[in-house]
Tab-separated table of C-alpha atoms and ligand atoms in Angstrom:
chain	number	residue	atom	x	y	z
N	13	MET	CA	0.006	-0.263	0.033
N	14	GLU	CA	1.106	3.650	-1.007
N	15	SER	CA	2.462	4.799	2.236
N	16	PRO	CA	1.291	8.378	3.300
N	17	LYS	CA	3.410	11.811	2.231
N	18	ILE	CA	4.560	13.282	5.034
N	19	SER	CA	4.811	17.578	5.239
N	20	SER	CA	5.345	20.250	7.232
N	21	ARG	CA	1.490	20.220	7.757
N	22	THR	CA	0.928	16.629	8.589
N	23	GLN	CA	-0.974	16.184	11.770
N	24	VAL	CA	-0.111	13.326	14.395
N	25	TYR	CA	-1.393	11.258	16.543
N	26	GLY	CA	-0.342	8.210	17.989
N	27	LEU	CA	-0.683	5.630	21.129
N	28	ILE	CA	0.801	6.067	23.982
N	29	GLY	CA	1.691	2.709	26.259
N	30	ASP	CA	4.419	0.205	27.508
N	31	PRO	CA	5.428	-2.149	25.337
N	32	VAL	CA	3.119	-0.840	22.111
N	33	ASP	CA	5.499	-2.778	19.391
N	34	HIS	CA	2.643	-5.160	18.673
N	35	SER	CA	0.360	-2.782	18.289
N	36	ILE	CA	-2.625	-3.086	15.563
N	37	SER	CA	-4.001	0.253	15.447
N	38	PRO	CA	-1.229	2.192	13.346
N	39	ILE	CA	-2.395	-0.046	10.847
N	40	ILE	CA	-5.690	0.217	11.131
N	41	GLN	CA	-5.634	4.137	12.147
N	42	ASN	CA	-3.177	4.908	9.015
N	43	ALA	CA	-5.671	3.244	6.958
N	44	ALA	CA	-8.457	5.220	7.556
N	45	PHE	CA	-6.026	8.434	7.134
N	46	ARG	CA	-4.964	7.145	3.836
N	47	LYS	CA	-8.358	6.619	2.790
N	48	THR	CA	-9.942	9.984	3.537
N	49	GLY	CA	-7.251	11.812	2.165
N	50	LEU	CA	-6.674	13.336	5.595
N	51	ASP	CA	-2.825	14.783	6.491
N	52	ALA	CA	-2.117	12.445	9.246
N	53	VAL	CA	-0.301	10.005	10.442
N	54	TYR	CA	-0.780	7.581	13.487
N	55	VAL	CA	2.297	6.603	15.561
N	56	THR	CA	3.289	4.821	18.689
N	57	PHE	CA	4.950	6.123	22.065
N	58	GLN	CA	6.550	4.060	24.093
N	59	VAL	CA	6.059	5.581	27.535
N	60	LYS	CA	7.110	3.953	30.979
N	61	SER	CA	5.021	4.866	33.972
N	62	ARG	CA	7.533	7.105	35.520
N	63	ASN	CA	7.203	9.384	32.124
N	64	LEU	CA	3.733	9.773	31.902
N	65	ARG	CA	3.527	13.154	32.715
N	66	PRO	CA	5.962	14.802	31.046
N	67	ALA	CA	4.658	12.312	27.754
N	68	VAL	CA	1.153	14.504	28.132
N	69	THR	CA	3.110	18.009	28.672
N	70	SER	CA	4.988	16.382	25.189
N	71	VAL	CA	1.678	16.202	23.379
N	72	LYS	CA	0.061	19.468	24.315
N	73	THR	CA	3.658	21.129	23.494
N	74	LEU	CA	4.128	19.325	20.607
N	75	GLY	CA	0.544	19.613	19.310
N	76	ILE	CA	-0.064	15.861	19.035
N	77	ARG	CA	-3.911	16.219	17.914
N	78	GLY	CA	-4.978	13.077	19.480
N	79	PHE	CA	-4.159	9.711	20.796
N	80	ASN	CA	-4.983	5.992	22.117
N	81	VAL	CA	-3.819	5.047	25.535
N	82	THR	CA	-3.659	1.294	26.578
N	83	ILE	CA	-1.625	-0.752	29.352
N	84	PRO	CA	-0.156	0.139	32.070
N	85	HIS	CA	-1.713	3.788	31.761
N	86	LYS	CA	-5.670	3.816	30.911
N	87	ILE	CA	-6.544	5.090	34.643
N	88	ARG	CA	-3.608	6.871	35.947
N	89	ILE	CA	-3.844	8.809	32.373
N	90	MET	CA	-6.979	10.138	34.191
N	91	ARG	CA	-5.732	13.192	36.065
N	92	TYR	CA	-3.819	14.285	33.330
N	93	CYS	CA	-7.263	15.697	31.439
N	94	ASN	CA	-8.714	18.567	31.544
N	95	THR	CA	-12.028	17.130	30.644
N	96	LEU	CA	-13.820	13.514	31.313
N	97	ASP	CA	-16.529	12.225	28.671
N	98	LYS	CA	-18.724	11.365	31.528
N	99	GLU	CA	-18.657	7.569	29.983
N	100	ALA	CA	-15.428	7.349	30.621
N	101	SER	CA	-15.653	9.193	34.069
N	102	ASP	CA	-18.300	6.113	34.905
N	103	ILE	CA	-15.987	3.057	33.685
N	104	GLY	CA	-12.614	4.934	35.559
N	105	SER	CA	-10.441	4.649	32.893
N	106	VAL	CA	-9.592	6.409	29.402
N	107	ASN	CA	-8.333	4.827	26.012
N	108	THR	CA	-8.831	7.914	23.777
N	109	ILE	CA	-7.710	11.517	23.934
N	110	VAL	CA	-8.610	14.458	22.173
N	111	ASN	CA	-6.471	17.615	22.455
N	112	ARG	CA	-8.615	20.716	21.631
N	113	LYS	CA	-5.781	23.520	21.530
N	114	GLY	CA	-3.994	21.908	24.903
N	115	SER	CA	-7.156	20.681	26.067
N	116	LEU	CA	-7.193	17.488	26.990
N	117	LYS	CA	-10.712	15.145	26.606
N	118	GLY	CA	-10.459	11.899	28.089
N	119	PHE	CA	-12.836	9.457	26.526
N	120	ASN	CA	-13.449	5.053	26.529
N	121	THR	CA	-14.328	3.603	23.108
N	122	ASP	CA	-13.982	0.131	24.648
N	123	GLY	CA	-17.634	-0.537	25.519
N	124	ARG	CA	-18.782	1.101	22.752
N	125	GLY	CA	-16.763	-0.958	20.487
N	126	ALA	CA	-17.871	-3.609	21.889
N	127	LEU	CA	-21.729	-2.598	21.694
N	128	LEU	CA	-20.642	-2.093	17.832
N	129	SER	CA	-19.669	-5.561	17.289
N	130	VAL	CA	-22.569	-7.250	18.965
N	131	GLY	CA	-25.103	-4.436	17.435
N	132	MET	CA	-27.899	-2.731	19.773
N	133	GLU	CA	-30.899	-5.372	18.594
N	134	ARG	CA	-29.406	-8.531	19.766
N	135	LEU	CA	-28.060	-6.379	23.110
N	136	ARG	CA	-31.330	-4.753	23.965
N	137	GLY	CA	-33.221	-6.908	26.531
N	138	SER	CA	-30.789	-9.396	26.723
N	139	SER	CA	-29.303	-11.923	29.585
N	140	VAL	CA	-25.453	-11.295	29.441
N	141	LEU	CA	-22.804	-13.393	31.047
N	142	LEU	CA	-18.806	-11.471	31.419
N	143	LEU	CA	-15.971	-12.921	32.139
N	144	GLY	CA	-14.045	-10.855	33.957
N	145	ALA	CA	-14.111	-7.616	35.940
N	146	GLY	CA	-10.754	-5.672	34.580
N	147	GLY	CA	-10.460	-2.273	32.756
N	148	ALA	CA	-12.155	-4.154	29.601
N	149	ALA	CA	-14.847	-5.795	31.371
N	150	ARG	CA	-16.044	-2.656	33.228
N	151	ALA	CA	-15.781	-0.944	30.361
N	152	ILE	CA	-18.191	-3.379	28.445
N	153	ALA	CA	-20.522	-3.498	31.906
N	154	HIS	CA	-21.124	0.610	32.043
N	155	THR	CA	-22.443	0.548	28.062
N	156	PHE	CA	-24.208	-2.648	27.838
N	157	ALA	CA	-25.913	-2.388	31.854
N	158	PRO	CA	-28.595	0.595	30.641
N	159	GLU	CA	-29.773	-1.707	27.532
N	160	VAL	CA	-29.742	-4.801	28.782
N	161	ARG	CA	-32.085	-7.346	31.376
N	162	ARG	CA	-29.646	-8.766	33.800
N	163	ILE	CA	-25.687	-9.201	34.065
N	164	SER	CA	-23.819	-12.264	35.356
N	165	ILE	CA	-20.395	-11.182	36.470
N	166	VAL	CA	-18.202	-14.188	36.666
N	167	ASN	CA	-14.190	-13.919	37.710
N	168	ARG	CA	-11.194	-14.954	39.283
N	169	THR	CA	-11.214	-13.342	42.115
N	170	ILE	CA	-14.446	-12.308	42.949
N	171	SER	CA	-13.624	-9.172	45.111
N	172	ASN	CA	-13.601	-7.498	41.557
N	173	ALA	CA	-16.961	-9.084	40.633
N	174	GLN	CA	-18.280	-7.741	43.441
N	175	GLN	CA	-17.197	-4.440	43.307
N	176	LEU	CA	-18.585	-4.372	39.437
N	177	LYS	CA	-21.479	-5.526	40.235
N	178	ARG	CA	-21.983	-2.504	43.365
N	179	ALA	CA	-21.095	-0.056	41.067
N	180	LEU	CA	-22.858	-1.209	38.281
N	181	ARG	CA	-26.259	-1.562	41.001
N	182	ARG	CA	-25.579	2.118	42.046
N	183	ARG	CA	-25.975	3.489	38.286
N	184	TYR	CA	-28.070	1.296	36.450
N	185	GLN	CA	-31.691	-0.397	36.953
N	186	CYS	CA	-30.920	-4.121	35.053
N	187	GLN	CA	-30.511	-7.064	37.976
N	188	VAL	CA	-26.879	-7.906	38.149
N	189	SER	CA	-25.325	-10.532	40.036
N	190	SER	CA	-21.551	-11.684	40.942
N	191	ALA	CA	-19.829	-15.481	41.103
N	192	PRO	CA	-16.468	-16.747	41.032
N	193	LEU	CA	-15.033	-18.656	38.349
N	194	THR	CA	-16.361	-22.587	39.194
N	195	GLU	CA	-17.282	-25.352	36.546
N	196	THR	CA	-20.590	-25.806	38.535
N	197	LYS	CA	-21.385	-22.131	38.246
N	198	MET	CA	-20.083	-21.354	34.620
N	199	LYS	CA	-22.411	-24.280	33.156
N	200	GLU	CA	-25.543	-22.929	34.986
N	201	LEU	CA	-24.311	-19.304	33.928
N	202	VAL	CA	-23.546	-20.559	30.341
N	203	GLY	CA	-26.895	-22.296	30.251
N	204	ASP	CA	-28.867	-19.059	31.378
N	205	ALA	CA	-27.198	-16.424	28.764
N	206	GLU	CA	-28.009	-14.886	25.858
N	207	LEU	CA	-24.562	-13.370	24.625
N	208	ILE	CA	-21.169	-14.255	26.462
N	209	VAL	CA	-18.556	-12.028	26.718
N	210	ASN	CA	-15.181	-13.361	27.488
N	211	ALA	CA	-13.555	-9.478	28.508
N	212	SER	CA	-11.149	-11.404	30.544
N	213	SER	CA	-7.543	-12.394	29.892
N	214	MET	CA	-7.987	-15.957	29.490
N	215	GLY	CA	-7.342	-17.643	26.224
N	216	MET	CA	-4.809	-14.929	25.611
N	217	ASN	CA	-1.854	-16.112	23.480
N	218	GLY	CA	-3.633	-19.461	23.443
N	219	LYS	CA	-2.918	-19.803	26.866
N	220	ASN	CA	-5.812	-20.188	29.744
N	221	ASP	CA	-9.119	-20.939	27.823
N	222	PRO	CA	-11.932	-19.680	29.385
N	223	PRO	CA	-14.023	-22.910	31.310
N	224	ILE	CA	-16.850	-23.001	28.748
N	225	ARG	CA	-17.615	-26.721	26.945
N	226	ARG	CA	-19.161	-26.453	23.753
N	227	ALA	CA	-21.844	-28.865	24.962
N	228	TRP	CA	-23.089	-25.812	27.355
N	229	LEU	CA	-23.411	-23.560	24.021
N	230	ASN	CA	-26.365	-23.618	21.612
N	231	PRO	CA	-27.411	-22.488	18.204
N	232	SER	CA	-29.689	-19.174	20.322
N	233	GLN	CA	-26.392	-17.757	22.010
N	234	THR	CA	-24.152	-15.093	20.249
N	235	VAL	CA	-20.222	-15.158	22.100
N	236	LEU	CA	-17.759	-12.066	22.017
N	237	ASP	CA	-14.213	-13.081	22.632
N	238	ILE	CA	-12.836	-9.901	23.061
N	239	VAL	CA	-9.664	-11.751	23.742
N	240	TYR	CA	-7.768	-11.071	19.507
N	241	VAL	CA	-4.153	-12.759	20.072
N	242	PRO	CA	-5.105	-15.347	18.643
N	243	PRO	CA	-7.459	-13.821	16.428
N	244	THR	CA	-9.734	-17.285	16.509
N	245	THR	CA	-9.656	-18.434	20.367
N	246	THR	CA	-10.775	-21.584	21.494
N	247	LEU	CA	-14.023	-20.169	22.730
N	248	LEU	CA	-14.928	-18.706	19.703
N	249	ARG	CA	-14.000	-22.088	18.168
N	250	SER	CA	-16.074	-23.999	20.599
N	251	ALA	CA	-18.616	-20.975	19.467
N	252	GLU	CA	-18.895	-22.195	15.977
N	253	ARG	CA	-19.508	-25.848	16.387
N	254	ALA	CA	-21.998	-25.118	18.608
N	255	GLY	CA	-23.630	-23.374	16.182
N	256	ALA	CA	-23.855	-19.830	18.127
N	257	ARG	CA	-22.926	-16.517	16.810
N	258	ARG	CA	-19.638	-15.343	16.634
N	259	ILE	CA	-18.102	-12.348	17.283
N	260	SER	CA	-14.027	-11.979	17.366
N	261	GLY	CA	-12.260	-9.524	19.460
N	262	LEU	CA	-10.485	-7.864	16.361
N	263	GLU	CA	-14.328	-6.420	15.312
N	264	MET	CA	-14.410	-4.938	18.820
N	265	LEU	CA	-10.657	-3.639	17.948
N	266	LEU	CA	-11.776	-1.920	15.226
N	267	ASN	CA	-14.786	-0.804	16.072
N	268	GLN	CA	-13.319	1.361	19.066
N	269	GLY	CA	-10.986	2.072	16.674
N	270	ALA	CA	-13.413	3.550	14.581
N	271	ILE	CA	-15.146	5.911	17.242
N	272	SER	CA	-11.715	7.080	18.199
N	273	PHE	CA	-11.079	8.062	14.606
N	274	LYS	CA	-14.266	10.221	14.369
N	275	LEU	CA	-13.843	11.614	18.014
N	276	TRP	CA	-10.409	12.680	16.754
N	277	THR	CA	-11.494	13.673	13.177
N	278	GLY	CA	-15.135	14.751	13.424
N	279	LYS	CA	-15.375	12.508	10.109
N	280	ARG	CA	-17.179	8.861	9.706
N	281	ALA	CA	-14.185	6.094	9.842
N	282	PRO	CA	-13.880	4.038	6.692
N	283	ILE	CA	-14.468	0.705	8.249
N	284	THR	CA	-14.161	-1.530	5.212
N	285	GLU	CA	-11.243	0.247	4.449
N	286	MET	CA	-9.782	-0.653	8.130
N	287	ARG	CA	-11.026	-4.363	8.293
N	288	ARG	CA	-9.089	-4.956	4.901
N	289	ALA	CA	-5.994	-3.626	6.349
N	290	LEU	CA	-6.379	-5.739	9.642
N	291	SER	CA	-6.908	-8.483	7.711
N	292	GLN	CA	-4.031	-8.236	5.350
N	293	GLU	CA	-1.775	-7.493	8.269
N	294	ILE	CA	-3.218	-11.035	9.928
N	295	LEU	CA	-2.372	-12.060	7.167
N	296	ASN	CA	0.870	-10.952	6.797
N	297	HIS	CA	1.883	-12.586	10.038
N	298	ALA	CA	0.167	-16.163	9.956
N	299	ASP	CA	2.873	-16.108	6.642
N	300	SER	CA	5.932	-14.843	8.477
C	30	LIG	P1	-7.027	-6.281	33.096
C	30	LIG	O1	-7.762	-4.915	33.145
C	30	LIG	O2	-5.623	-6.632	33.390
C	30	LIG	O3	-8.369	-7.476	33.077
C	30	LIG	C1	-7.740	-8.629	33.255
C	30	LIG	C2	-9.307	-9.750	33.888
C	30	LIG	O4	-8.777	-10.761	33.285
C	30	LIG	C3	-9.171	-9.736	35.346
C	30	LIG	O5	-10.560	-9.986	35.232
C	30	LIG	C4	-8.541	-10.938	35.924
C	30	LIG	O6	-9.273	-11.450	36.838
C	30	LIG	C5	-8.576	-11.871	34.641
C	30	LIG	N1	-7.725	-12.957	34.035
C	30	LIG	C6	-6.381	-12.568	33.858
C	30	LIG	N2	-5.831	-13.881	33.936
C	30	LIG	C7	-6.747	-14.837	34.057
C	30	LIG	C8	-6.797	-16.396	34.564
C	30	LIG	N3	-5.172	-16.658	33.702
C	30	LIG	N4	-7.552	-16.497	35.040
C	30	LIG	C9	-8.340	-16.169	35.093
C	30	LIG	N5	-8.949	-14.843	34.943
C	30	LIG	C10	-7.692	-14.239	34.520
C	30	LIG	O7	-7.118	-6.148	31.532
C	30	LIG	P2	-7.775	-5.517	30.315
C	30	LIG	O8	-7.236	-4.036	29.864
C	30	LIG	O9	-9.279	-5.735	30.753
C	30	LIG	O10	-7.910	-6.523	29.090
C	30	LIG	C11	-8.474	-7.945	28.985
C	30	LIG	C12	-8.195	-8.284	27.898
C	30	LIG	O11	-8.997	-7.864	26.886
C	30	LIG	C13	-6.796	-8.705	27.410
C	30	LIG	O12	-6.825	-9.928	26.309
C	30	LIG	C14	-6.990	-7.276	26.001
C	30	LIG	O13	-5.707	-7.375	24.751
C	30	LIG	C15	-8.455	-7.261	25.879
C	30	LIG	N6	-9.130	-6.594	25.014
C	30	LIG	C16	-8.953	-6.170	24.060
C	30	LIG	C17	-9.800	-5.097	23.418
C	30	LIG	C18	-10.557	-4.960	22.188
C	30	LIG	O14	-10.833	-4.168	21.196
C	30	LIG	N7	-10.850	-6.524	21.255
C	30	LIG	C19	-10.168	-4.035	24.172
C	30	LIG	C20	-8.911	-3.836	25.276
C	30	LIG	C21	-8.758	-5.553	25.940
C	30	LIG	P3	-8.791	-10.915	38.492
C	30	LIG	O15	-9.616	-9.916	38.330
C	30	LIG	O16	-8.353	-12.461	38.994
C	30	LIG	O17	-7.219	-10.591	38.129
């Protein structure tokens, strides 16, 4: 694909995190800039925790227009934002920053990225089983809660699930419960769920797969696995064999990236082009 033409007018966007070298965001955001003809480029910045404050000062000094934030800065970055979007404030973490003339506004696009991937029609009024209570699970829970009938949170550390349950009960009308990650409980909750979301790190890099058996799944269910390394997880393969609808973490990654693009540029993201670039990148990796 043709390289972007960098000039003195090129606007810079980026990703701040540690590590950042395996991020797919530059692939999808630069594809979006090329397709829309915007004179802009997206690059990664590896920033150690101790350097977060000077990095934020540099963003303002250098006029970087916007950036994504990833591990380990998603929570601490909030203190350097001038304003926070309500959703980011409810969730308690930020993954997208818009820089308007030196004033930084923080957003969290993970929940809406998941919502776009599932679709409002499928989500509304549904019973959701949510695996995990970390940053991504919190984002998804807060975005889904106003729309669904019930959320059951299952997590390895039960106190984290209980904390999320209390936060959701304070704000939303839906039924919320929490449970430990045991086989008996999982079997019962999987059977009761219309939408199953793995928002934990289980299954990442092919390790510690979520304890969900294929026999517990059925064709009326939807399974979203937000883990995207590998692109097809064991959970998604089980869902496929059970005839359930599958949604991959790459789809969510794409959608949350598209929302960030819109926040930065005011333009609708060219999602087809972004998806094509992402698929090409995955194929290249499979070949190498
Ligand atoms: P996080 O804040 O560190 O939370 C990790 C969660 O996974 C916690 O609930 C943790 O449980 C649980 N967990 C970790 N290892 C486990 C194990 N061996 N067994 C059982 N539970 C385990 O991470 P995060 O930011 O939420 O990210 C979670 C996953 O989502 C990562 O794979 C990340 O790459 C992915 N993600 C994808 C997207 C996307 O767009 N597709 C966006 C964001 C994140 P405890 O509470 O017990 O520690």
